[in-house]
Coordinates of C-alpha atoms in Angstrom, one line a residue:
Chain A
M1249 CA 101.5 222.2 78.6
R1250 CA 97.4 223.1 77.6
L1251 CA 97.3 223.7 73.4
S1252 CA 93.8 225.4 72.4
A1253 CA 93.7 226.4 69.1
R1254 CA 95.3 229.3 68.6
S1255 CA 96.5 232.4 65.7
Y1256 CA 100.0 231.6 65.4
P1257 CA 102.4 234.4 63.4
H1258 CA 103.2 232.2 61.1
P1259 CA 100.6 228.8 58.9
V1260 CA 100.6 225.8 61.7
L1261 CA 99.4 222.3 59.9
G1262 CA 96.2 220.8 62.6
N1263 CA 96.3 224.4 64.1
R1264 CA 92.5 225.0 62.7
D1265 CA 92.2 225.7 58.8
D1266 CA 96.4 227.6 59.0
V1267 CA 96.8 224.5 56.4
P1268 CA 93.8 222.8 55.0
G1269 CA 95.9 221.4 52.2
A1270 CA 97.4 218.3 54.2
G1271 CA 97.0 217.1 58.1
F1272 CA 99.2 215.9 60.6
Q1273 CA 97.9 213.0 63.6
A1274 CA 100.3 211.5 65.7
A1275 CA 98.3 207.7 67.3
L1276 CA 99.3 207.9 70.7
E1277 CA 99.8 204.8 73.5
M1278 CA 100.9 204.6 77.2
S1279 CA 102.1 201.4 79.0
A1280 CA 103.3 201.5 82.1
D1281 CA 104.8 198.6 84.3
K1282 CA 106.4 198.4 87.9
E1283 CA 109.3 200.8 86.8
C1284 CA 108.2 203.0 83.9
I1285 CA 105.8 204.5 81.9
Y1286 CA 105.9 204.4 78.7
I1287 CA 104.7 206.8 76.1
A1288 CA 104.9 206.1 72.2
A1289 CA 103.9 208.2 69.5
D1290 CA 103.3 207.0 65.7
V1291 CA 103.0 210.1 63.8
T1292 CA 102.0 210.8 60.3
C1293 CA 102.2 213.9 58.3
S1294 CA 101.1 214.7 55.3
C1295 CA 102.6 218.1 54.4
E1296 CA 105.5 217.7 51.9
T1297 CA 106.9 221.3 52.7
L1298 CA 107.4 220.3 56.3
N1299 CA 108.2 216.3 55.6
A1300 CA 111.2 217.8 53.5
L1301 CA 112.7 220.0 56.4
L1302 CA 112.1 216.9 58.6
N1303 CA 114.1 214.5 56.6
D1304 CA 116.8 217.7 56.1
G1305 CA 117.4 218.0 60.0
R1306 CA 115.7 221.5 59.5
A1307 CA 112.4 220.2 61.9
A1308 CA 111.8 217.9 64.3
Y1309 CA 109.2 216.0 66.1
V1310 CA 108.6 216.9 69.7
L1311 CA 107.1 214.8 72.2
H1312 CA 105.8 217.3 75.3
V1313 CA 104.3 215.5 78.1
E1314 CA 103.2 217.1 81.8
C1315 CA 102.4 216.2 85.0
S1316 CA 100.7 219.1 86.7
N1317 CA 100.6 216.6 89.6
T1318 CA 103.8 215.8 89.9
L1319 CA 104.6 219.4 88.8
F1320 CA 106.9 217.1 86.0
R1321 CA 106.9 218.5 82.7
R1322 CA 109.1 217.7 79.7
A1323 CA 109.8 218.1 76.1
Y1324 CA 111.3 215.0 74.1
E1325 CA 112.8 215.9 70.6
F1326 CA 113.0 212.6 67.6
R1327 CA 113.3 212.3 63.8
E1328 CA 112.0 209.4 63.3
P1329 CA 107.6 209.0 62.6
H1330 CA 107.2 206.2 65.4
H1331 CA 109.2 206.4 68.3
R1332 CA 108.9 205.4 73.2
I1333 CA 110.1 207.7 75.6
S1334 CA 109.8 205.9 78.8
I1335 CA 109.3 208.2 82.4
G1336 CA 110.5 206.7 85.6
A1337 CA 107.2 206.3 87.0
D1338 CA 107.9 208.2 90.3
N1339 CA 107.4 211.1 88.1
L1340 CA 104.1 210.8 86.8
N1341 CA 99.9 210.6 88.5
D1342 CA 97.0 211.2 87.9
A1343 CA 96.5 212.3 84.2
V1344 CA 99.1 213.2 82.3
E1345 CA 99.1 215.5 79.1
V1346 CA 101.1 214.4 76.0
N1347 CA 101.2 216.6 72.8
V1348 CA 103.6 216.0 69.9
F1349 CA 104.2 218.9 67.5
V1350 CA 107.1 220.0 64.9
R1351 CA 109.5 222.2 66.0
A1352 CA 112.5 223.7 63.7
T1353 CA 115.2 223.1 65.0
D1354 CA 117.2 226.0 63.1
R1355 CA 116.3 229.2 61.9
I1356 CA 113.8 229.1 58.3
G1357 CA 113.9 232.6 56.4
G1358 CA 111.3 233.2 53.8
Y1359 CA 108.7 230.2 55.2
R1360 CA 106.2 229.3 53.2
L1361 CA 103.9 226.1 52.5
P1362 CA 102.3 225.9 49.5
E1363 CA 99.3 223.5 51.1
A1364 CA 98.3 226.3 53.7
H1365 CA 95.4 229.1 53.4
P1366 CA 94.3 231.5 50.5
D1367 CA 95.3 233.8 52.7
Y1368 CA 97.9 233.2 53.1
A1369 CA 99.0 234.0 49.5
D1370 CA 102.7 234.0 49.0
A1371 CA 103.6 235.4 52.5
A1372 CA 106.4 234.2 53.6
F1373 CA 107.8 234.1 57.8
D1374 CA 110.7 234.8 59.3
I1375 CA 110.7 230.7 61.8
Q1376 CA 112.8 231.2 64.7
R1377 CA 114.7 228.2 66.5
G1378 CA 111.8 226.7 68.3
D1379 CA 109.2 227.3 66.6
I1380 CA 105.5 224.8 66.8
L1381 CA 105.3 224.5 62.8
A1382 CA 102.9 221.4 63.1
V1383 CA 100.6 220.3 66.1
G1384 CA 98.8 217.4 66.9
E1385 CA 95.5 216.7 68.7
G1386 CA 96.9 216.3 72.4
Q1387 CA 96.4 213.3 74.5
V1388 CA 95.3 212.9 78.2
F1389 CA 96.0 209.0 79.9
Y1390 CA 96.1 208.4 83.7
V1391 CA 98.3 207.2 85.5
E1392 CA 96.9 205.2 88.5
S1393 CA 101.0 204.8 90.6
D1394 CA 99.6 204.8 93.7
F1395 CA 96.0 203.6 93.9
D1396 CA 94.8 200.3 94.7
S1397 CA 93.8 199.1 91.3
L1398 CA 90.2 198.2 93.0
S1399 CA 91.4 194.5 93.6
R1400 CA 88.3 194.7 96.2
I1401 CA 85.8 197.3 95.4
G1402 CA 86.7 198.8 99.2
S1403 CA 89.5 200.2 97.5
I1404 CA 87.2 203.1 96.0
M1405 CA 85.8 204.0 99.8
Q1406 CA 86.3 205.0 102.4
I1407 CA 84.0 205.3 105.0
N1408 CA 85.1 208.0 107.8
E1409 CA 82.7 210.0 111.0
S1410 CA 81.1 212.6 110.1
P1411 CA 81.7 216.0 110.8
K1412 CA 77.6 216.9 112.2
D1413 CA 76.2 216.6 114.8
G1414 CA 73.3 214.1 115.9
D1415 CA 71.6 210.8 115.1
I1416 CA 72.1 211.1 111.3
P1417 CA 71.2 209.3 107.7
M1418 CA 75.3 208.1 106.3
E1419 CA 76.3 210.4 104.0
P1420 CA 78.3 210.0 100.6
D1421 CA 80.4 212.2 98.8
F1422 CA 81.6 211.0 95.6
N1423 CA 83.7 214.8 94.8
G1424 CA 86.4 213.7 95.5
D1425 CA 88.8 210.6 94.3
K1426 CA 87.5 207.9 96.6
I1427 CA 84.0 208.3 97.7
V1428 CA 83.9 209.3 101.5
I1429 CA 80.6 207.2 103.2
F1430 CA 80.1 210.2 106.0
L1431 CA 79.3 207.6 110.1
S1432 CA 77.6 210.4 112.4
K1433 CA 80.0 209.4 115.5
N1434 CA 77.6 207.3 116.9
D1435 CA 77.3 205.0 114.3
F1436 CA 81.0 205.4 113.2
A1437 CA 82.4 204.9 116.7
E1438 CA 79.9 201.6 115.9
Y1439 CA 81.4 200.6 113.1
K1440 CA 85.1 201.3 114.0
V1441 CA 84.1 198.3 116.6
L1442 CA 82.4 196.1 114.7
K1443 CA 84.8 195.6 111.9
L1444 CA 87.5 194.3 113.6
H1445 CA 84.9 190.5 114.1
E1446 CA 84.8 189.1 111.4
G1447 CA 81.2 187.8 111.6
V1448 CA 79.8 190.9 111.2
R1449 CA 82.1 192.1 108.5
D1450 CA 80.0 190.5 105.5
P1451 CA 76.7 193.0 106.9
L1452 CA 78.1 195.7 107.5
A1453 CA 79.5 196.1 104.0
T1454 CA 76.0 195.5 102.6
I1455 CA 74.1 197.6 104.2
I1456 CA 76.5 200.4 104.0
V1457 CA 78.9 199.8 101.3
L1458 CA 75.8 198.2 98.9
P1459 CA 74.1 201.1 98.9
V1460 CA 76.3 203.9 97.9
L1461 CA 77.8 201.0 94.9
V1462 CA 74.5 201.8 93.7
E1463 CA 73.9 205.2 93.8
A1464 CA 77.5 205.2 92.6
I1465 CA 76.8 202.7 89.3
N1466 CA 73.9 205.5 88.7
I1467 CA 76.3 208.8 88.7
L1468 CA 78.6 206.7 86.6
M1469 CA 76.0 205.7 84.3
K1470 CA 74.4 208.8 84.2
E1471 CA 76.6 212.3 85.1
S1472 CA 79.9 210.6 84.8
D1473 CA 81.8 210.9 81.0
G1474 CA 83.3 207.0 82.6
L1475 CA 86.8 206.4 81.4
E1476 CA 87.4 210.3 81.0
D1477 CA 86.0 211.9 84.6
T1478 CA 88.4 213.4 86.9
R1479 CA 87.4 211.5 89.8
R1480 CA 89.5 208.5 90.5
W1481 CA 86.8 206.9 91.9
V1482 CA 85.1 206.9 88.4
R1483 CA 87.4 205.6 86.0
A1484 CA 88.6 203.1 89.1
L1485 CA 84.8 201.4 88.4
A1486 CA 84.3 201.5 84.9
R1487 CA 87.3 199.8 84.4
R1488 CA 87.0 197.3 86.9
I1489 CA 82.8 197.0 85.6
E1490 CA 85.0 196.7 81.9
S1491 CA 87.3 194.2 83.3
L1492 CA 85.2 191.9 85.0
G1493 CA 83.1 191.5 81.3
L1494 CA 80.0 193.4 82.7
N1495 CA 76.7 194.4 81.2
R1496 CA 77.3 198.4 81.7
E1497 CA 74.0 198.1 80.4
S1498 CA 71.9 196.0 83.5
P1499 CA 70.2 197.9 86.8
P1500 CA 72.7 199.1 89.2
L1501 CA 71.6 196.6 91.7
L1502 CA 72.2 194.0 89.6
L1503 CA 75.8 195.1 89.0
A1504 CA 76.6 196.5 92.4
Q1505 CA 75.7 192.9 93.4
K1506 CA 77.9 191.2 91.2
L1507 CA 81.0 193.5 91.3
L1508 CA 81.0 193.0 95.2
E1509 CA 80.6 188.9 94.8
L1510 CA 77.2 188.1 95.8
P1511 CA 76.9 190.4 99.4
V1512 CA 73.8 189.4 100.4
K1513 CA 74.4 185.4 100.1
R1514 CA 77.8 186.2 101.8
A1515 CA 75.7 188.4 104.5
L1516 CA 73.5 185.9 104.8
S1517 CA 75.7 183.2 105.2
S1518 CA 77.7 184.3 108.0
S1519 CA 75.7 185.7 110.1
R1520 CA 73.6 182.4 110.0
M1521 CA 77.3 181.4 111.2
L1522 CA 76.6 184.0 114.1
V1523 CA 74.0 183.0 115.5
E1524 CA 75.1 179.5 115.3
R1525 CA 78.5 179.9 117.6
G1526 CA 75.9 181.6 119.9
G1527 CA 77.3 185.0 118.9
S1528 CA 73.2 186.7 118.4
Chain B
M1329 CA 117.2 208.8 111.9
R1330 CA 114.6 208.2 111.8
A1331 CA 111.7 206.9 108.8
L1332 CA 109.0 209.2 108.1
T1333 CA 105.1 209.4 109.7
I1334 CA 102.5 210.4 107.9
F1335 CA 99.2 210.8 108.6
K1336 CA 96.3 208.1 107.5
S1337 CA 93.8 209.4 103.9
T1338 CA 91.1 208.8 106.0
F1339 CA 92.0 210.5 109.3
I1340 CA 92.6 213.8 106.9
N1341 CA 89.4 213.4 105.1
A1342 CA 88.1 213.7 108.2
L1343 CA 90.7 216.8 109.5
R1344 CA 88.9 218.7 107.0
S1345 CA 86.5 218.2 107.0
S1346 CA 86.7 219.1 111.5
I1347 CA 88.0 222.8 110.5
P1348 CA 85.2 224.4 110.8
A1349 CA 84.3 222.7 114.2
N1350 CA 88.5 222.5 115.0
L1351 CA 89.4 226.4 114.1
D1352 CA 90.5 227.7 117.2
K1353 CA 92.6 224.1 117.6
Y1354 CA 94.8 225.8 114.7
L1355 CA 95.6 229.0 117.2
R1356 CA 97.2 226.8 119.3
D1357 CA 100.3 226.6 119.9
D1358 CA 100.5 223.2 120.9
V1359 CA 100.5 220.5 119.0
W1360 CA 97.2 219.3 119.6
I1361 CA 96.4 215.9 116.5
S1362 CA 96.8 213.8 119.3
E1363 CA 93.4 214.9 120.9
S1364 CA 91.8 214.1 117.5
S1365 CA 91.8 210.8 117.1
T1366 CA 93.5 207.0 118.3
R1367 CA 97.9 207.1 117.3
S1368 CA 96.5 203.6 114.7
A1369 CA 93.3 205.3 113.8
R1370 CA 95.5 208.6 112.6
E1371 CA 99.4 207.9 110.9
M1372 CA 101.6 205.2 109.9
Q1373 CA 105.0 204.4 109.9
T1374 CA 107.2 205.0 105.8
G1375 CA 109.4 203.8 104.8
V1376 CA 111.7 207.0 103.9
E1377 CA 113.8 208.3 105.9
A1378 CA 114.8 211.7 106.0
A1379 CA 118.3 212.5 105.8
E1380 CA 118.9 215.6 108.0
P1381 CA 116.2 216.6 111.6
L1382 CA 113.1 218.3 110.0
S1383 CA 113.5 221.4 112.2
L1384 CA 112.7 224.9 110.4
E1385 CA 113.5 228.9 112.0
P1386 CA 111.8 230.5 113.3
P1387 CA 110.5 233.5 110.9
V1388 CA 110.9 236.5 112.7
D1389 CA 109.8 240.6 112.4
G1390 CA 108.7 240.1 108.9
D1391 CA 111.8 237.7 108.2
H1392 CA 109.3 234.8 106.7
K1393 CA 113.1 233.0 106.5
D1394 CA 111.4 230.9 103.5
T1395 CA 114.6 230.8 101.2
A1396 CA 116.4 229.5 104.6
N1397 CA 113.5 227.4 105.5
A1398 CA 113.9 226.1 101.9
I1399 CA 117.0 224.5 101.9
R1400 CA 117.1 222.9 105.5
L1401 CA 113.4 221.2 104.2
H1402 CA 115.5 220.3 100.8
R1403 CA 118.1 218.9 102.1
A1404 CA 116.1 216.6 104.8
L1405 CA 114.4 215.6 102.4
R1406 CA 116.0 216.2 99.1
H1407 CA 115.9 211.8 98.0
L1408 CA 111.4 212.1 97.8
T1409 CA 110.6 211.5 94.6
P1410 CA 108.3 213.4 93.3
L1411 CA 105.2 210.9 93.8
Q1412 CA 106.7 211.5 97.4
A1413 CA 106.1 214.6 97.1
R1414 CA 103.4 215.5 96.2
D1415 CA 101.2 212.5 98.9
P1416 CA 99.0 214.7 100.9
R1417 CA 99.4 212.7 103.7
L1418 CA 103.2 213.8 104.2
W1419 CA 102.8 217.6 103.5
T1420 CA 99.8 217.3 106.0
R1421 CA 101.3 215.2 109.0
L1422 CA 104.7 217.7 109.0
A1423 CA 102.1 221.3 108.3
H1424 CA 100.2 219.6 111.9
V1425 CA 103.1 217.8 113.9
E1426 CA 106.8 218.1 113.1
L1427 CA 106.5 221.7 111.9
W1428 CA 103.7 223.2 113.3
P1429 CA 105.6 225.3 115.8
Y1430 CA 106.6 227.0 112.3
M1431 CA 102.9 226.7 110.5
R1432 CA 101.9 228.9 113.8
L1433 CA 104.3 231.2 112.8
R1434 CA 104.2 231.5 109.3
W1435 CA 101.1 231.1 108.3
D1436 CA 99.2 232.3 111.1
A1437 CA 95.3 231.5 111.3
S1438 CA 94.6 234.5 113.9
K1439 CA 95.0 237.3 111.7
H1440 CA 92.4 236.2 109.6
M1441 CA 89.8 234.9 112.5
A1442 CA 87.5 238.4 111.5
N1443 CA 86.6 236.9 109.2
R1444 CA 85.7 232.8 109.7
E1445 CA 84.8 231.5 106.5
R1446 CA 87.8 233.4 105.0
A1447 CA 89.7 231.8 108.0
I1448 CA 88.5 228.4 107.0
R1449 CA 89.3 228.3 103.6
F1450 CA 93.7 230.0 104.9
V1451 CA 93.3 226.3 107.2
E1452 CA 92.7 224.6 104.0
T1453 CA 94.8 226.0 101.9
R1454 CA 98.3 226.5 103.9
Y1455 CA 97.5 223.1 106.0
F1456 CA 96.2 221.2 103.7
V1457 CA 96.6 220.0 100.1
A1458 CA 93.4 221.0 98.6
Q1459 CA 93.9 219.1 95.6
S1460 CA 95.3 216.5 93.3
Q1461 CA 97.0 220.0 90.8
S1462 CA 99.8 222.0 91.3
R1463 CA 98.8 225.0 92.9
A1464 CA 97.4 223.2 96.0
L1465 CA 101.2 222.4 97.1
L1466 CA 102.6 225.1 96.1
R1467 CA 100.5 227.1 98.2
H1468 CA 100.8 224.8 101.3
G1469 CA 102.7 225.7 104.2
I1470 CA 105.3 223.2 104.0
A1471 CA 105.3 221.6 100.3
R1472 CA 105.8 224.7 98.5
L1473 CA 109.1 225.1 100.5
W1474 CA 110.6 221.6 99.8
W1475 CA 109.1 222.6 95.9
T1476 CA 110.4 225.6 95.5
A1477 CA 114.0 224.4 96.6
Q1478 CA 113.5 221.2 93.5
L1479 CA 112.4 223.5 91.1
S1480 CA 114.9 225.2 91.8
H1481 CA 118.0 223.7 92.6
D1482 CA 120.8 223.8 90.1
P1483 CA 123.2 221.2 90.6
D1484 CA 125.3 223.0 88.1
R1485 CA 125.9 226.1 90.4
E1486 CA 129.1 227.0 92.8
N1487 CA 126.0 226.9 95.4
P1488 CA 123.7 224.8 94.2
Y1489 CA 120.2 226.8 95.9
E1490 CA 121.3 230.2 94.8
L1491 CA 118.5 230.3 92.2
T1492 CA 116.3 229.5 95.7
M1493 CA 116.8 232.6 96.9
V1494 CA 116.0 234.5 93.9
L1495 CA 113.1 232.3 93.9
L1496 CA 111.8 233.1 97.3
S1497 CA 112.9 236.6 97.4
T1498 CA 109.8 237.9 97.4
L1499 CA 106.3 236.0 96.1
D1500 CA 105.5 237.6 93.0
I1501 CA 108.9 235.8 91.3
T1502 CA 106.7 232.7 92.5
Q1503 CA 103.5 233.2 91.4
Q1504 CA 105.3 234.5 88.2
I1505 CA 106.7 232.0 87.0
V1506 CA 106.4 229.2 89.5
E1507 CA 102.4 229.4 89.2
R1508 CA 102.9 229.0 86.0
G1509 CA 102.7 225.9 83.7
M1510 CA 106.9 226.7 82.5
G1511 CA 107.7 226.9 85.5
R1512 CA 108.2 223.7 85.7
A1513 CA 111.0 223.0 83.2
K1514 CA 114.1 222.9 85.0
N1515 CA 115.6 225.1 81.2
I1516 CA 112.4 227.5 81.7
I1517 CA 112.9 228.1 85.4
H1518 CA 116.3 227.9 85.8
G1519 CA 116.8 230.5 82.2
F1520 CA 114.7 233.0 84.2
L1521 CA 116.4 232.7 87.4
G1522 CA 119.0 233.3 86.5
F1523 CA 118.3 236.2 83.9
L1524 CA 117.0 237.7 87.1
L1525 CA 120.9 237.0 89.1
A1526 CA 122.6 238.1 86.2
N1527 CA 120.5 242.0 86.3
R1528 CA 120.0 242.0 89.4
E1529 CA 120.6 245.9 90.0
L1530 CA 117.4 246.0 87.2
L1531 CA 115.4 243.6 88.9
L1532 CA 115.9 241.7 92.0
T1533 CA 116.4 245.8 94.2
G1534 CA 112.9 245.6 95.4
G1535 CA 109.7 248.6 94.3
D1536 CA 107.1 248.9 92.3
K1537 CA 109.6 249.4 88.9
N1538 CA 111.0 246.0 89.8
R1539 CA 107.8 244.1 90.3
V1540 CA 106.3 245.1 87.2
R1541 CA 109.5 244.2 85.2
I1542 CA 109.4 240.7 86.2
R1543 CA 106.0 240.9 85.2
R1544 CA 106.5 242.1 81.7
L1545 CA 109.5 239.6 81.6
A1546 CA 107.7 236.2 82.4
K1547 CA 104.6 237.2 80.8
H1548 CA 107.0 237.9 77.4
L1549 CA 108.1 234.7 77.8
N1550 CA 104.8 233.0 79.3
M1551 CA 103.5 234.4 74.8
Y1552 CA 106.4 233.0 73.4
G1553 CA 105.8 229.6 74.7
G1554 CA 102.5 229.7 72.5
V1555 CA 104.1 229.3 69.1
C1556 CA 107.8 228.3 70.3
V1557 CA 108.6 225.1 72.5
L1558 CA 110.8 227.1 75.5
D1559 CA 111.3 223.2 76.9
L1560 CA 114.0 222.5 74.2
L1561 CA 115.6 226.1 74.2
S1562 CA 119.3 226.1 76.2
Q1563 CA 119.4 228.6 78.8
S1564 CA 121.6 231.5 76.7
E1565 CA 118.4 231.3 74.0
I1566 CA 116.4 231.9 76.7
T1567 CA 118.6 234.4 78.7
D1568 CA 119.1 236.3 74.9
L1569 CA 114.6 236.5 74.6
L1570 CA 115.0 237.5 77.9
S1571 CA 117.6 240.6 76.8
K1572 CA 115.7 241.5 74.7
E1573 CA 112.5 242.5 76.4
L1574 CA 114.5 243.8 79.1
E1575 CA 115.8 245.8 76.8
R1576 CA 112.3 247.3 74.9
I1577 CA 111.0 247.9 78.6
L1578 CA 113.6 249.8 79.2
T1579 CA 113.3 251.3 76.4
L1580 CA 109.6 252.5 76.6
E1581 CA 110.6 253.5 80.1
S1582 CA 112.6 256.0 79.2
A1583 CA 110.4 257.5 76.4
G1584 CA 107.9 257.9 79.0
A1585 CA 106.1 255.4 77.3
D1586 CA 105.4 253.3 79.7
G1587 CA 103.3 256.1 81.1
G1588 CA 104.5 254.3 84.8
K1589 CA 101.2 251.9 84.4
S1590 CA 101.4 248.7 86.5
A1591 CA 101.7 245.1 84.1

């Protein structure tokens, strides 16, 4: 459920300036193991009226989880301000939206919030069961269930045959979940044969993957939202740079070579071995 | 039962980018995919097996057989996890190989060939899972059958697929409920479809009037979902909300205030 600021028929804590005299925050954390995704919420509510309703059981917290990728949508009700839920890892993938609310668990007649905006004056509202009384700042998490966690940089790239004819330069497409490198039909046919030979694998990676990775790092630094980017390859690359403790401000060519573990050195070394074995 | 075979992602990328070049092949009755690449470059075995043979009834003379086929497919692949069932490699493979004869009849690209760009978009939408979002799954020729059955399957009913029949009775219902986020919550979709079924005389007998009523009910529920956490209401509470709205709609109709306008 994508929540935008909206006009409710009654004052809602956390929505615009409906209730300026109080706050509602939910700190959310997601973690995972092979079996489950865990979402922990730590809720703080400074509205006395709502806290009283929560204590009386006439209102409850709600953790709302929605994953458009797997059509998963579920709401979890809880009473304590600290709560953790677990969801089977088979249910979520990619972007997962999490929102926290307070909802009425009963009908509440004559609902008034002293902390509400003065425009509400002494107005009283008839609240129905289920009505939202407070909204927290929603958060989007990314679950990488079926995606290689970039143990090798190659896992964020795919090399494909270009649908275009003729001798054309290689062309990367950075718009999808993976970077797709299109090679001309002839080049792709050669690539398919050559990549099976261990001696040329490293030189091949250097001439195809290295320049594309440099361009990808440029995109990551200049145009993307890093870990918040909707493209998986961007998030994976950002995480990889972070996990290796590399400086994101380094020149992209330097970073790319560190990520690929000195590809020029490896290419030269395997080429020398190939020559020495009489493979030239 | 045989393990399911899926396409490799690299092959799908290449196949998708070749839609313009392959467009005429989407008019052929024979399965042509093996002409595109070697088997090892194209496909891989999974550890997932179909519980029943994968075959769908061919649509005939205006009867798409959507309901029967959704049930058939869901029964055969009922053990898929949501994560497996969102995988484009599975659905693209089924659409191009095992269920190609069905796809040719149900999603016939020749009807769009007068406009080449439209035909390309049609193939991309119905034969491929175009994006990683739910809408793409609900538009794909095969994935939509499984997902509509999955969302409407209610094991508490004598016929667990009773609501699937309602959901697929018109494309409009699918769009109104499933393509809105609220249709992914079981209590909401089951409550909505159950309400349509309970009021079939007023809502499911076809015609523009019924269609407008269904749209208004879906719109009302969607709007109400903006102020209320519908996901935690019981099905009977969803039914109550819809009953009140239907009463209001019928009152407006009988008072002539509606003026015959559609929503």
